[in-house]
Structure formats: C-alpha cells, structure tokens
mmCIF file of C-alpha atoms and ligand atoms in Angstrom:
data_model
loop_
_atom_site.group_PDB
_atom_site.id
_atom_site.type_symbol
_atom_site.label_atom_id
_atom_site.label_comp_id
_atom_site.label_asym_id
_atom_site.label_seq_id
_atom_site.Cartn_x
_atom_site.Cartn_y
_atom_site.Cartn_z
ATOM 1 C CA MET A 9 -16.766 34.352 20.010
ATOM 2 C CA LYS A 10 -14.791 34.565 23.265
ATOM 3 C CA ILE A 11 -16.823 35.221 26.395
ATOM 4 C CA LEU A 12 -15.595 35.878 29.915
ATOM 5 C CA ALA A 13 -18.304 34.813 32.406
ATOM 6 C CA ILE A 14 -18.755 35.579 36.078
ATOM 7 C CA GLU A 15 -20.896 33.693 38.622
ATOM 8 C CA THR A 16 -21.499 34.784 42.238
ATOM 9 C CA SER A 17 -25.127 33.851 42.953
ATOM 10 C CA CYS A 18 -24.578 31.598 45.947
ATOM 11 C CA ASP A 19 -21.531 30.020 47.599
ATOM 12 C CA GLU A 20 -19.251 29.528 44.610
ATOM 13 C CA THR A 21 -17.199 32.344 43.093
ATOM 14 C CA ALA A 22 -16.391 31.419 39.516
ATOM 15 C CA ILE A 23 -14.921 32.957 36.370
ATOM 16 C CA ALA A 24 -14.559 31.170 33.053
ATOM 17 C CA LEU A 25 -13.416 32.066 29.564
ATOM 18 C CA LEU A 26 -14.968 30.157 26.674
ATOM 19 C CA GLU A 27 -14.666 30.170 22.930
ATOM 20 C CA CYS A 28 -18.173 29.577 21.566
ATOM 21 C CA LYS A 29 -19.009 28.680 17.959
ATOM 22 C CA GLY A 30 -21.906 27.504 15.809
ATOM 23 C CA ASP A 31 -25.672 27.775 15.943
ATOM 24 C CA GLU A 32 -27.876 26.756 18.866
ATOM 25 C CA SER A 33 -28.585 23.200 17.828
ATOM 26 C CA SER A 34 -24.932 22.300 17.310
ATOM 27 C CA ALA A 35 -22.853 24.878 19.160
ATOM 28 C CA THR A 36 -19.415 24.010 20.513
ATOM 29 C CA PHE A 37 -17.848 25.454 23.623
ATOM 30 C CA LYS A 38 -14.125 25.348 24.316
ATOM 31 C CA ILE A 39 -13.120 26.123 27.877
ATOM 32 C CA LEU A 40 -10.003 28.305 27.694
ATOM 33 C CA GLY A 41 -9.904 29.153 31.386
ATOM 34 C CA ASN A 42 -12.005 28.011 34.345
ATOM 35 C CA SER A 43 -11.388 29.246 37.884
ATOM 36 C CA LEU A 44 -13.580 28.562 40.868
ATOM 37 C CA ILE A 45 -13.380 28.972 44.623
ATOM 38 C CA SER A 46 -15.973 27.157 46.687
ATOM 39 C CA GLN A 47 -16.990 28.664 50.008
ATOM 40 C CA ILE A 48 -18.433 25.385 51.239
ATOM 41 C CA ASN A 49 -15.874 24.985 54.047
ATOM 42 C CA ILE A 50 -16.700 28.436 55.352
ATOM 43 C CA HIS A 51 -20.476 27.915 55.240
ATOM 44 C CA GLN A 52 -20.279 24.402 56.670
ATOM 45 C CA GLU A 53 -19.774 25.926 60.110
ATOM 46 C CA PHE A 54 -23.247 27.481 59.907
ATOM 47 C CA GLY A 55 -24.937 24.513 58.211
ATOM 48 C CA GLY A 56 -26.061 26.761 55.324
ATOM 49 C CA VAL A 57 -25.118 29.791 53.292
ATOM 50 C CA PHE A 58 -25.018 33.192 55.004
ATOM 51 C CA PRO A 59 -25.502 36.013 52.461
ATOM 52 C CA ALA A 60 -23.207 38.509 54.178
ATOM 53 C CA VAL A 61 -20.404 35.961 54.407
ATOM 54 C CA ALA A 62 -20.939 34.890 50.784
ATOM 55 C CA LYS A 63 -20.750 38.528 49.683
ATOM 56 C CA ARG A 64 -17.506 39.134 51.545
ATOM 57 C CA GLU A 65 -15.920 36.002 50.117
ATOM 58 C CA HIS A 66 -16.983 36.787 46.526
ATOM 59 C CA ALA A 67 -15.459 40.246 46.849
ATOM 60 C CA LYS A 68 -12.239 38.716 48.090
ATOM 61 C CA ASN A 69 -12.099 36.005 45.413
ATOM 62 C CA LEU A 70 -13.004 37.768 42.168
ATOM 63 C CA VAL A 71 -9.736 39.475 41.290
ATOM 64 C CA PRO A 72 -7.478 36.472 41.974
ATOM 65 C CA LEU A 73 -9.895 34.288 40.004
ATOM 66 C CA LEU A 74 -9.922 36.692 37.075
ATOM 67 C CA LEU A 75 -6.156 36.723 36.949
ATOM 68 C CA SER A 76 -5.855 32.933 37.181
ATOM 69 C CA CYS A 77 -8.516 32.476 34.509
ATOM 70 C CA LEU A 78 -6.750 34.860 32.127
ATOM 71 C CA GLU A 79 -3.458 33.184 32.898
ATOM 72 C CA GLU A 80 -4.867 29.745 32.100
ATOM 73 C CA ALA A 81 -6.179 31.117 28.820
ATOM 74 C CA GLY A 82 -2.722 32.521 28.028
ATOM 75 C CA MET A 83 -4.032 36.095 28.148
ATOM 76 C CA LEU A 84 -1.990 37.453 31.010
ATOM 77 C CA ARG A 85 1.495 38.614 30.212
ATOM 78 C CA GLU A 86 4.146 37.432 32.632
ATOM 79 C CA ASP A 87 5.515 40.854 33.517
ATOM 80 C CA LEU A 88 1.992 41.985 34.328
ATOM 81 C CA GLN A 89 1.386 39.031 36.574
ATOM 82 C CA ALA A 90 4.097 40.284 38.908
ATOM 83 C CA ILE A 91 2.624 43.767 39.038
ATOM 84 C CA SER A 92 -0.854 42.383 39.452
ATOM 85 C CA ALA A 93 0.129 40.092 42.301
ATOM 86 C CA GLU A 94 1.079 43.030 44.472
ATOM 87 C CA LEU A 95 -1.837 45.166 43.351
ATOM 88 C CA HIS A 96 -4.489 42.572 43.706
ATOM 89 C CA GLU A 97 -3.323 41.902 47.238
ATOM 90 C CA ARG A 98 -4.193 45.525 47.954
ATOM 91 C CA ILE A 99 -7.536 45.441 46.239
ATOM 92 C CA THR A 100 -8.654 42.159 47.713
ATOM 93 C CA GLN A 101 -7.963 43.596 51.130
ATOM 94 C CA THR A 102 -9.923 46.706 50.269
ATOM 95 C CA LEU A 103 -12.763 44.710 48.778
ATOM 96 C CA ALA A 104 -12.971 42.469 51.793
ATOM 97 C CA ARG A 105 -13.131 45.472 54.075
ATOM 98 C CA GLU A 106 -15.547 47.627 52.157
ATOM 99 C CA PHE A 107 -17.634 44.986 50.426
ATOM 100 C CA GLU A 108 -17.556 47.004 47.268
ATOM 101 C CA LEU A 109 -15.476 47.670 44.250
ATOM 102 C CA SER A 110 -13.035 50.453 44.783
ATOM 103 C CA ALA A 111 -10.681 52.663 42.844
ATOM 104 C CA HIS A 112 -7.897 50.183 43.592
ATOM 105 C CA PHE A 113 -9.736 47.688 41.492
ATOM 106 C CA PHE A 114 -9.494 49.864 38.407
ATOM 107 C CA GLU A 115 -5.928 50.710 39.229
ATOM 108 C CA ALA A 116 -5.003 47.027 39.251
ATOM 109 C CA LEU A 117 -6.904 46.139 36.158
ATOM 110 C CA SER A 118 -5.523 49.001 34.162
ATOM 111 C CA GLU A 119 -2.200 47.198 34.595
ATOM 112 C CA VAL A 120 -3.594 44.165 32.843
ATOM 113 C CA GLU A 121 -3.562 44.168 29.082
ATOM 114 C CA VAL A 122 -7.102 44.227 27.673
ATOM 115 C CA PRO A 123 -7.701 40.560 26.951
ATOM 116 C CA ASN A 124 -8.757 39.304 23.571
ATOM 117 C CA ILE A 125 -12.427 38.707 24.430
ATOM 118 C CA ASP A 126 -15.670 39.712 22.739
ATOM 119 C CA ALA A 127 -18.062 40.036 25.672
ATOM 120 C CA ILE A 128 -18.482 39.786 29.435
ATOM 121 C CA ALA A 129 -21.329 37.717 30.869
ATOM 122 C CA VAL A 130 -22.637 37.744 34.419
ATOM 123 C CA THR A 131 -25.311 36.015 36.492
ATOM 124 C CA TYR A 132 -27.844 38.653 37.577
ATOM 125 C CA GLY A 133 -30.310 36.314 39.298
ATOM 126 C CA PRO A 134 -31.843 34.338 40.865
ATOM 127 C CA GLY A 135 -29.816 33.865 44.036
ATOM 128 C CA LEU A 136 -28.672 35.750 47.101
ATOM 129 C CA GLU A 137 -29.004 39.380 46.129
ATOM 130 C CA PRO A 138 -25.992 40.737 48.043
ATOM 131 C CA ALA A 139 -23.862 37.982 46.513
ATOM 132 C CA LEU A 140 -25.225 38.630 43.008
ATOM 133 C CA TRP A 141 -24.445 42.329 43.276
ATOM 134 C CA VAL A 142 -20.739 41.664 43.792
ATOM 135 C CA GLY A 143 -20.553 39.808 40.471
ATOM 136 C CA VAL A 144 -22.759 42.302 38.641
ATOM 137 C CA SER A 145 -20.714 45.294 39.819
ATOM 138 C CA PHE A 146 -17.494 43.531 38.927
ATOM 139 C CA ALA A 147 -18.766 42.648 35.452
ATOM 140 C CA LYS A 148 -19.977 46.194 34.842
ATOM 141 C CA ALA A 149 -16.617 47.599 35.891
ATOM 142 C CA LEU A 150 -14.801 45.255 33.530
ATOM 143 C CA ALA A 151 -17.177 46.035 30.681
ATOM 144 C CA LEU A 152 -16.549 49.749 31.112
ATOM 145 C CA LEU A 153 -12.820 49.444 31.587
ATOM 146 C CA TRP A 154 -12.276 47.156 28.636
ATOM 147 C CA ASP A 155 -15.095 48.564 26.499
ATOM 148 C CA LYS A 156 -16.812 45.203 25.977
ATOM 149 C CA PRO A 157 -20.519 44.408 25.681
ATOM 150 C CA LEU A 158 -22.216 42.987 28.765
ATOM 151 C CA ILE A 159 -24.581 39.983 28.777
ATOM 152 C CA ALA A 160 -26.946 39.348 31.700
ATOM 153 C CA VAL A 161 -27.622 35.664 32.381
ATOM 154 C CA ASN A 162 -30.255 33.863 34.417
ATOM 155 C CA HIS A 163 -28.497 31.305 36.639
ATOM 156 C CA MET A 164 -31.174 28.652 35.998
ATOM 157 C CA GLU A 165 -30.823 29.073 32.250
ATOM 158 C CA GLY A 166 -27.117 28.386 32.772
ATOM 159 C CA HIS A 167 -27.969 25.111 34.510
ATOM 160 C CA LEU A 168 -30.421 24.170 31.762
ATOM 161 C CA LEU A 169 -28.338 25.015 28.696
ATOM 162 C CA SER A 170 -25.144 23.511 30.125
ATOM 163 C CA ALA A 171 -27.016 20.199 30.445
ATOM 164 C CA LEU A 172 -27.469 20.319 26.668
ATOM 165 C CA ALA A 173 -23.752 20.794 26.007
ATOM 166 C CA ASN A 174 -22.863 17.393 27.448
ATOM 167 C CA GLU A 175 -21.073 15.805 24.539
ATOM 168 C CA GLN A 176 -17.301 16.044 24.929
ATOM 169 C CA ILE A 177 -15.634 16.238 21.514
ATOM 170 C CA ALA A 178 -12.070 17.152 22.538
ATOM 171 C CA ASP A 179 -10.091 18.226 25.588
ATOM 172 C CA ASN A 180 -12.159 20.888 27.341
ATOM 173 C CA THR A 181 -14.524 21.121 24.379
ATOM 174 C CA PHE A 182 -18.226 20.345 24.596
ATOM 175 C CA LYS A 183 -20.924 20.212 21.989
ATOM 176 C CA ILE A 184 -24.677 20.530 21.909
ATOM 177 C CA ALA A 185 -26.274 17.690 19.942
ATOM 178 C CA ASP A 186 -29.574 15.804 19.578
ATOM 179 C CA ILE A 187 -31.841 18.615 20.629
ATOM 180 C CA GLN A 188 -35.392 18.267 19.504
ATOM 181 C CA LEU A 189 -38.055 20.640 20.683
ATOM 182 C CA PRO A 190 -40.222 20.858 22.685
ATOM 183 C CA LEU A 191 -37.659 20.468 25.443
ATOM 184 C CA LEU A 192 -38.378 20.125 29.157
ATOM 185 C CA GLY A 193 -35.898 21.372 31.730
ATOM 186 C CA LEU A 194 -36.143 19.811 35.177
ATOM 187 C CA LEU A 195 -34.162 22.246 37.313
ATOM 188 C CA VAL A 196 -33.177 20.909 40.689
ATOM 189 C CA SER A 197 -30.888 22.939 42.925
ATOM 190 C CA GLY A 198 -30.555 24.247 46.464
ATOM 191 C CA GLY A 199 -32.924 27.139 45.795
ATOM 192 C CA HIS A 200 -35.121 25.876 42.955
ATOM 193 C CA THR A 201 -37.198 22.941 41.830
ATOM 194 C CA GLU A 202 -39.085 23.633 38.646
ATOM 195 C CA ILE A 203 -40.030 22.258 35.272
ATOM 196 C CA GLN A 204 -39.660 24.623 32.332
ATOM 197 C CA GLU A 205 -40.728 24.026 28.779
ATOM 198 C CA MET A 206 -38.395 25.482 26.171
ATOM 199 C CA ASN A 207 -39.936 26.017 22.745
ATOM 200 C CA PRO A 208 -38.633 27.704 20.643
ATOM 201 C CA PHE A 209 -34.985 27.771 21.758
ATOM 202 C CA GLY A 210 -34.462 30.305 24.552
ATOM 203 C CA THR A 211 -38.179 30.843 25.246
ATOM 204 C CA TYR A 212 -39.527 29.361 28.466
ATOM 205 C CA ALA A 213 -42.883 28.494 30.025
ATOM 206 C CA LEU A 214 -43.157 27.410 33.645
ATOM 207 C CA ILE A 215 -44.901 24.017 33.823
ATOM 208 C CA GLY A 216 -44.466 23.272 37.517
ATOM 209 C CA GLN A 217 -42.495 24.320 40.576
ATOM 210 C CA THR A 218 -42.117 23.593 44.249
ATOM 211 C CA ARG A 219 -44.692 25.142 46.521
ATOM 212 C CA ASP A 220 -42.334 25.081 49.502
ATOM 213 C CA ASP A 221 -38.792 23.684 49.794
ATOM 214 C CA ALA A 222 -36.460 23.056 46.869
ATOM 215 C CA VAL A 223 -35.283 19.491 46.502
ATOM 216 C CA GLY A 224 -31.626 20.354 47.276
ATOM 217 C CA GLU A 225 -32.832 22.242 50.335
ATOM 218 C CA ALA A 226 -34.744 19.134 51.475
ATOM 219 C CA TYR A 227 -31.561 17.081 51.064
ATOM 220 C CA ASP A 228 -29.627 19.646 53.078
ATOM 221 C CA LYS A 229 -32.231 19.775 55.869
ATOM 222 C CA VAL A 230 -32.601 16.006 56.159
ATOM 223 C CA ALA A 231 -28.804 15.694 56.197
ATOM 224 C CA ARG A 232 -28.686 18.123 59.082
ATOM 225 C CA MET A 233 -31.273 16.070 60.997
ATOM 226 C CA LEU A 234 -29.094 13.016 60.492
ATOM 227 C CA GLY A 235 -26.008 14.861 61.726
ATOM 228 C CA LEU A 236 -24.386 15.026 58.281
ATOM 229 C CA PRO A 237 -22.414 18.040 56.992
ATOM 230 C CA TYR A 238 -23.529 20.672 54.450
ATOM 231 C CA PRO A 239 -24.170 20.257 51.531
ATOM 232 C CA GLY A 240 -26.325 17.277 52.325
ATOM 233 C CA GLY A 241 -27.029 15.882 48.854
ATOM 234 C CA PRO A 242 -23.820 13.924 48.303
ATOM 235 C CA GLU A 243 -23.769 12.736 51.963
ATOM 236 C CA ILE A 244 -27.305 11.322 51.899
ATOM 237 C CA SER A 245 -26.635 9.747 48.545
ATOM 238 C CA LYS A 246 -23.569 7.933 49.912
ATOM 239 C CA LEU A 247 -25.558 6.532 52.842
ATOM 240 C CA ALA A 248 -28.382 5.481 50.533
ATOM 241 C CA ASP A 249 -25.818 3.626 48.408
ATOM 242 C CA SER A 250 -24.649 1.659 51.447
ATOM 243 C CA ALA A 251 -28.242 0.647 52.222
ATOM 244 C CA ARG A 252 -28.736 -0.387 48.596
ATOM 245 C CA GLU A 253 -25.614 -2.536 48.650
ATOM 246 C CA ARG A 254 -26.848 -4.276 51.794
ATOM 247 C CA ALA A 255 -30.194 -4.910 50.056
ATOM 248 C CA GLY A 256 -33.015 -6.495 52.099
ATOM 249 C CA GLU A 257 -36.178 -4.932 53.517
ATOM 250 C CA ASN A 258 -36.125 -1.243 54.364
ATOM 251 C CA PRO A 259 -38.222 -0.657 57.512
ATOM 252 C CA TYR A 260 -38.550 3.029 56.566
ATOM 253 C CA THR A 261 -40.774 4.554 53.945
ATOM 254 C CA PHE A 262 -41.763 8.168 53.420
ATOM 255 C CA PRO A 263 -44.742 9.863 51.738
ATOM 256 C CA ARG A 264 -44.667 11.144 48.146
ATOM 257 C CA PRO A 265 -46.340 14.552 48.540
ATOM 258 C CA MET A 266 -48.770 15.664 45.776
ATOM 259 C CA LEU A 267 -47.832 12.628 43.677
ATOM 260 C CA HIS A 268 -51.314 12.097 42.293
ATOM 261 C CA ASP A 269 -52.474 15.714 42.167
ATOM 262 C CA PRO A 270 -53.331 16.703 38.600
ATOM 263 C CA HIS A 271 -50.582 19.336 38.199
ATOM 264 C CA CYS A 272 -46.820 19.425 37.887
ATOM 265 C CA ASP A 273 -46.056 21.250 41.147
ATOM 266 C CA PHE A 274 -43.929 19.731 43.897
ATOM 267 C CA SER A 275 -43.892 19.853 47.667
ATOM 268 C CA PHE A 276 -40.944 18.674 49.717
ATOM 269 C CA SER A 277 -41.567 20.177 53.137
ATOM 270 C CA GLY A 278 -44.011 17.389 54.145
ATOM 271 C CA LEU A 279 -41.426 14.784 53.206
ATOM 272 C CA LYS A 280 -38.811 16.583 55.291
ATOM 273 C CA THR A 281 -41.227 16.825 58.255
ATOM 274 C CA SER A 282 -42.037 13.159 57.943
ATOM 275 C CA VAL A 283 -38.324 12.345 58.287
ATOM 276 C CA LEU A 284 -38.206 14.624 61.325
ATOM 277 C CA TYR A 285 -41.117 12.833 63.060
ATOM 278 C CA THR A 286 -39.644 9.452 62.233
ATOM 279 C CA ILE A 287 -36.321 10.157 63.901
ATOM 280 C CA LYS A 288 -37.579 12.316 66.776
ATOM 281 C CA GLY A 289 -36.359 11.025 70.136
ATOM 282 C CA LYS A 290 -34.746 7.957 68.579
ATOM 283 C CA GLU A 291 -31.169 6.760 68.967
ATOM 284 C CA LEU A 292 -30.263 6.149 65.346
ATOM 285 C CA THR A 293 -27.780 3.467 64.367
ATOM 286 C CA GLN A 294 -25.680 3.827 61.233
ATOM 287 C CA THR A 295 -27.977 1.264 59.575
ATOM 288 C CA ASP A 296 -31.003 3.429 60.450
ATOM 289 C CA ARG A 297 -29.295 6.470 58.900
ATOM 290 C CA GLU A 298 -28.562 4.537 55.749
ATOM 291 C CA ASN A 299 -32.086 3.143 55.473
ATOM 292 C CA ILE A 300 -33.644 6.562 56.114
ATOM 293 C CA SER A 301 -31.416 8.084 53.430
ATOM 294 C CA LEU A 302 -32.461 5.389 50.987
ATOM 295 C CA ALA A 303 -36.166 5.791 51.758
ATOM 296 C CA PHE A 304 -35.823 9.576 51.406
ATOM 297 C CA GLU A 305 -33.980 9.314 48.101
ATOM 298 C CA ASP A 306 -36.540 6.834 46.749
ATOM 299 C CA ALA A 307 -39.379 9.215 47.627
ATOM 300 C CA VAL A 308 -37.576 12.159 45.986
ATOM 301 C CA SER A 309 -36.787 10.182 42.820
ATOM 302 C CA GLU A 310 -40.353 9.005 42.395
ATOM 303 C CA VAL A 311 -41.896 12.435 42.972
ATOM 304 C CA LEU A 312 -39.460 14.108 40.550
ATOM 305 C CA TYR A 313 -40.097 11.477 37.924
ATOM 306 C CA VAL A 314 -43.889 11.310 38.171
ATOM 307 C CA LYS A 315 -44.192 15.100 37.945
ATOM 308 C CA THR A 316 -41.827 15.155 34.969
ATOM 309 C CA LYS A 317 -43.867 12.378 33.352
ATOM 310 C CA ARG A 318 -46.994 14.495 33.742
ATOM 311 C CA ALA A 319 -45.150 17.418 32.139
ATOM 312 C CA ILE A 320 -44.043 15.183 29.251
ATOM 313 C CA GLU A 321 -47.658 14.191 28.652
ATOM 314 C CA GLN A 322 -48.760 17.817 28.747
ATOM 315 C CA THR A 323 -46.142 19.150 26.382
ATOM 316 C CA ASP A 324 -45.285 16.193 24.160
ATOM 317 C CA ALA A 325 -41.622 16.905 24.860
ATOM 318 C CA HIS A 326 -38.860 15.242 22.849
ATOM 319 C CA THR A 327 -35.888 16.147 25.029
ATOM 320 C CA LEU A 328 -35.508 16.210 28.805
ATOM 321 C CA ALA A 329 -32.650 18.211 30.321
ATOM 322 C CA ILE A 330 -31.943 17.880 34.031
ATOM 323 C CA GLY A 331 -29.832 20.651 35.521
ATOM 324 C CA GLY A 332 -28.776 22.105 38.880
ATOM 325 C CA GLY A 333 -26.725 20.722 41.765
ATOM 326 C CA VAL A 334 -29.054 17.766 42.419
ATOM 327 C CA SER A 335 -28.466 16.544 38.843
ATOM 328 C CA ALA A 336 -25.155 15.185 40.204
ATOM 329 C CA ASN A 337 -27.202 12.488 41.985
ATOM 330 C CA LYS A 338 -26.501 9.134 40.358
ATOM 331 C CA ASN A 339 -29.499 7.389 41.890
ATOM 332 C CA ILE A 340 -32.012 9.940 40.639
ATOM 333 C CA LYS A 341 -30.330 9.790 37.244
ATOM 334 C CA ARG A 342 -30.548 5.980 37.164
ATOM 335 C CA TYR A 343 -34.200 6.074 38.260
ATOM 336 C CA PHE A 344 -35.008 8.478 35.396
ATOM 337 C CA GLN A 345 -33.028 6.456 32.851
ATOM 338 C CA ASN A 346 -34.827 3.225 33.770
ATOM 339 C CA ARG A 347 -38.314 4.617 33.721
ATOM 340 C CA LEU A 348 -37.829 6.871 30.693
ATOM 341 C CA SER A 349 -36.382 4.108 28.547
ATOM 342 C CA ALA A 350 -39.364 1.891 29.443
ATOM 343 C CA GLU A 351 -42.100 4.511 29.138
ATOM 344 C CA TYR A 352 -40.777 7.129 26.694
ATOM 345 C CA PRO A 353 -37.975 5.528 24.675
ATOM 346 C CA HIS A 354 -38.076 8.380 22.117
ATOM 347 C CA ILE A 355 -37.064 10.986 24.676
ATOM 348 C CA VAL A 356 -33.413 11.978 24.817
ATOM 349 C CA MET A 357 -32.254 12.747 28.355
ATOM 350 C CA LYS A 358 -29.504 15.308 28.883
ATOM 351 C CA ILE A 359 -27.533 15.633 32.115
ATOM 352 C CA PRO A 360 -24.552 17.970 32.527
ATOM 353 C CA VAL A 361 -21.041 16.535 32.561
ATOM 354 C CA PRO A 362 -19.814 16.237 36.194
ATOM 355 C CA LEU A 363 -17.697 19.398 35.850
ATOM 356 C CA LEU A 364 -20.876 21.403 35.241
ATOM 357 C CA THR A 365 -23.481 19.968 37.661
ATOM 358 C CA GLY A 366 -22.766 22.351 40.541
ATOM 359 C CA ASP A 367 -22.554 26.121 40.241
ATOM 360 C CA ASN A 368 -19.870 27.297 37.826
ATOM 361 C CA ALA A 369 -19.160 30.081 35.344
ATOM 362 C CA VAL A 370 -18.820 27.839 32.274
ATOM 363 C CA MET A 371 -22.591 27.391 32.255
ATOM 364 C CA ILE A 372 -23.061 31.165 32.405
ATOM 365 C CA ALA A 373 -20.832 31.585 29.340
ATOM 366 C CA ILE A 374 -22.790 28.857 27.515
ATOM 367 C CA ALA A 375 -26.142 30.525 28.186
ATOM 368 C CA SER A 376 -24.775 33.979 27.368
ATOM 369 C CA TYR A 377 -23.679 32.846 23.924
ATOM 370 C CA TYR A 378 -27.319 32.476 22.872
ATOM 371 C CA HIS A 379 -28.164 35.944 24.058
ATOM 372 C CA ALA A 380 -25.148 37.337 22.229
ATOM 373 C CA ARG A 381 -26.235 35.607 19.013
ATOM 374 C CA LEU A 382 -29.657 37.187 19.383
ATOM 375 C CA GLY A 383 -28.079 40.583 20.038
ATOM 376 C CA GLN A 384 -29.430 40.636 23.595
ATOM 377 C CA PHE A 385 -26.939 42.739 25.523
ATOM 378 C CA ALA A 386 -27.410 44.414 28.891
ATOM 379 C CA ASP A 387 -27.158 48.110 29.628
ATOM 380 C CA VAL A 388 -24.095 48.736 31.783
ATOM 381 C CA GLU A 389 -25.767 51.703 33.449
ATOM 382 C CA THR A 390 -29.023 50.039 34.437
ATOM 383 C CA LEU A 391 -28.401 46.318 34.919
ATOM 384 C CA SER A 392 -29.374 45.271 38.464
ATOM 385 C CA ALA A 393 -29.122 42.031 40.367
ATOM 386 C CA ASN A 394 -32.495 40.356 40.961
ATOM 387 C CA GLY A 395 -32.609 37.648 43.605
ATOM 388 C CA ASN A 396 -36.064 36.467 42.480
ATOM 389 C CA LEU A 397 -35.484 36.502 38.751
ATOM 390 C CA SER A 398 -37.579 33.899 36.955
ATOM 391 C CA LEU A 399 -36.905 32.143 33.693
ATOM 392 C CA ALA A 400 -40.354 32.260 32.130
ATOM 393 C CA GLN A 401 -41.433 35.765 31.136
HETATM 394 O O1 KG4 B 10 -27.058 24.278 41.727
HETATM 395 P P1 KG4 B 10 -26.373 24.229 43.039
HETATM 396 O O2 KG4 B 10 -24.900 23.875 43.078
HETATM 397 O O3 KG4 B 10 -26.548 25.586 43.785
HETATM 398 C C1 KG4 B 10 -27.755 26.301 43.709
HETATM 399 O O4 KG4 B 10 -27.944 26.982 42.670
HETATM 400 O O5 KG4 B 10 -28.555 26.136 44.641
HETATM 401 O O6 KG4 B 10 -27.180 23.196 43.960
HETATM 402 C C2 KG4 B 10 -26.789 22.941 45.285
HETATM 403 C C3 KG4 B 10 -27.669 21.854 45.854
HETATM 404 C C4 KG4 B 10 -27.438 21.595 47.345
HETATM 405 O O7 KG4 B 10 -28.684 21.621 48.001
HETATM 406 C C5 KG4 B 10 -26.814 20.213 47.376
HETATM 407 O O8 KG4 B 10 -27.132 19.475 48.555
HETATM 408 C C6 KG4 B 10 -27.400 19.580 46.148
HETATM 409 O O9 KG4 B 10 -27.418 20.600 45.181
HETATM 410 N N1 KG4 B 10 -26.602 18.451 45.670
HETATM 411 C C7 KG4 B 10 -27.054 17.190 45.610
HETATM 412 C C8 KG4 B 10 -25.974 16.391 45.142
HETATM 413 N N2 KG4 B 10 -24.900 17.212 44.932
HETATM 414 C C9 KG4 B 10 -25.313 18.475 45.256
HETATM 415 N N3 KG4 B 10 -28.251 16.661 45.923
HETATM 416 C C10 KG4 B 10 -28.408 15.341 45.759
HETATM 417 N N4 KG4 B 10 -27.434 14.513 45.348
HETATM 418 C C11 KG4 B 10 -26.204 14.987 45.015
HETATM 419 N N5 KG4 B 10 -25.238 14.158 44.593
HETATM 420 ZN ZN1 ZN B 11 -27.172 26.592 40.872
#
C-alpha cells in the first residue's frame, strides 16, 4: 500500500511517500520519497516556535515539498514539472499571503498527474493548532482532488510506531521486528513527556505524564539560560559530553523532582528553576556551562529512567519504545541501555533510526498504515485539527 503523508504540527513541514507491506508485528516500510523543510533557522531568532510564523511557513512549503516528494518517487512527469514550477510559484505566493489554500492550489495540482498512491495521511494533533490546520486542509484538498481515502494520525503515535520500525533491511527500507506486548512508549519531545502502554497493538493507556514542562522544553529553556541557541537539546548534550570527557568531580548537582513519588508522572519545571537559581548573578565560564549541562542531563536521565522502571513494574512490559525529538540524545539512550540490561535484561528497547527521531512525515505514514489496515479512515468533510489530541482514549 502506498501512502502519502503530511506533517505540519510544529516547526517542520514534511511530506513523505511510503510503500507499506505486511502485518503489524513484521511490517516493512520503503521510503519512496521524503521531503522536509525545517523552520529552525527562522524560529531561532525568537528562541522558540511562533505559531503564526510556523503557519505561514507551512503554507509556503507544502506545494514545493509535494512536488519534490513525488519527483523523488518517480511520480512526477517531466513535462508537468515545468508547468508546475511556474504554477506553484503563484500558489506559494498566494498561500503565504492569505494563509489558506486557494483556487490556485487546485489549478496547479490539476496539472499534476494523479499519482499512483492508495491513501493520504495527515497529522491532526497534537501540536500548534494553526500549524496543524495548514496540513489538514492541504491533505483534505488532495484527498478530494485525487479521490483518495484520508487517514488522520496522532503525531505522538507517529513517534512511537516509528521507533518500532528501526531495523534497516535495505536502502530506505525499515522493518518492525521483535515486538512483544505489553509495550511501553516513553514519548519525549518539545511538547510532550508521557508514558503510554500499548496493548493490544494500537490501543493505548496513559501511565504517566509531565505535570508541567516537557523534557524537550526543559532542555530548550535551560539552553536559553546558558546562552545557547534553539533547539537546546543537542547543544546541552554537546556541552555535557565535553564535561564527561574531562571527567573529575562535578561541583553542580540538580534535584530529581518526584523521583520517589509512587506514580509515573514527571515534573521538570523545578529542575529548570533550580538551574536558574544556580546560575543567577554568576559569571559562568565555559567549564561551568559544561558541568551544568552534565548535571542537568544526569538529572533528566535518572528521572526518565526511574519513572519508566516504575511503569515497567506496573505493566510487566516486554518492549520499551522511546520516541520523540529527545530520543536523539545519546546519553539518555546509553543510560537506559546500561540500567535496562542490568535490571530488565528481557526487555527489548526500541529507538528510532536517526532519520526519524525529530519530526518527519515518514513516521506519520508508518502510523497511518495501521489505521488503514483496520479500515480507520477519516471523513474529509468533518476532520478537524486538534492541538490537544491525546493518544489514550
Ligand atoms: O519531537 P520533536 O522534534 O518536536 C516536537 O514534537 O516537539 O522534539 C523537539 C524537542 C526539542 O525540545 C529539542 O530540544 C529536543 O527535542 N531534542 C533533544 C535532542 N535533539 C532534539 N533533546 C535532547 N537531546 C537531543 N539530542
Ligand atoms: Zn514531535
């Protein structure tokens, strides 16, 4: 089954085309086209993501991305590319001005041969609602124009299920393997920190979540305090690595909020505030910045692990999938690997391949495949974006 997927929930505009085969426990996903434009440089100026700016950029990026994705998949005829180039210039200008899909959009797309796809998938939440709406409207328009079924995907389910498809079996082809239920999903991104239990496949129960900041958000805020650019996760991680290489005593240590509380919820705002108080009024040297980053990352790793451990005990999970932007963090990953192999050697840990840790449309196609197999299609007339969409029903 060939699925064209669209992702616009935050600051990445992405479109991917995948060929998906097999059943849930051994599905394979071949990436035929994968186009993405990151808005990070634009949002860096503000130190965070501004919804109105994200919306404008998504509107500007979608048509060029669609065309490049189809081209990569060999589904755009050359003569049409020339026509499209001129037309999509017009529509991108219109989209950027009006922030909505216009008649020009249909005009341009009617020039493009209906591609050989079976369905169109789109992220409808959670995320920035104005940004989500751009993708949802675009997907609906395509579904109508090309007469294809529409699949609505939860962004967090995309992060979770793409972590499972982490076995590369050929160029651009990934496979799901070794999945034993119950499965726990630790979802760590800029907007979310939660533990979901999946059992049976595709059915979720919320086991724990942050009561304040998301872990990625804490990284971003601490990075800002240390004068580092957005997004903060990779920057802090680099500094922490330098401190680790230097070894020796770290004069800094930060609290592990709610570590011993008898539930699986998290809190990261106290940790962030503790960093703030520590650095307030101080002239920080580079060594201080590195040591603070290390102490922060150690606190985050331990809290994430101990809460996950509690969830493992509660659910008797056999598989742990870690998904979301923070899953790119090598130190957290190493911390989990070390402790899991010592304490729960039977648990298989799944982390997305580097291509799929941040936001992307491949993960949306992967998640949509399961809904398609279950016959779960969205209504083109009524589908709405939902910024607060949750995974567990
Ligand atoms: O999933 P994602 O790309 O977007 C959302 O859905 O939010 O996650 C973005 C978050 C940002 O807060 C970013 O700082 C964090 O993921 N992040 C990291 C790393 N790479 C990205 N955090 C820690 N370590 C990293 N290597
Ligand atoms: Zn995400």
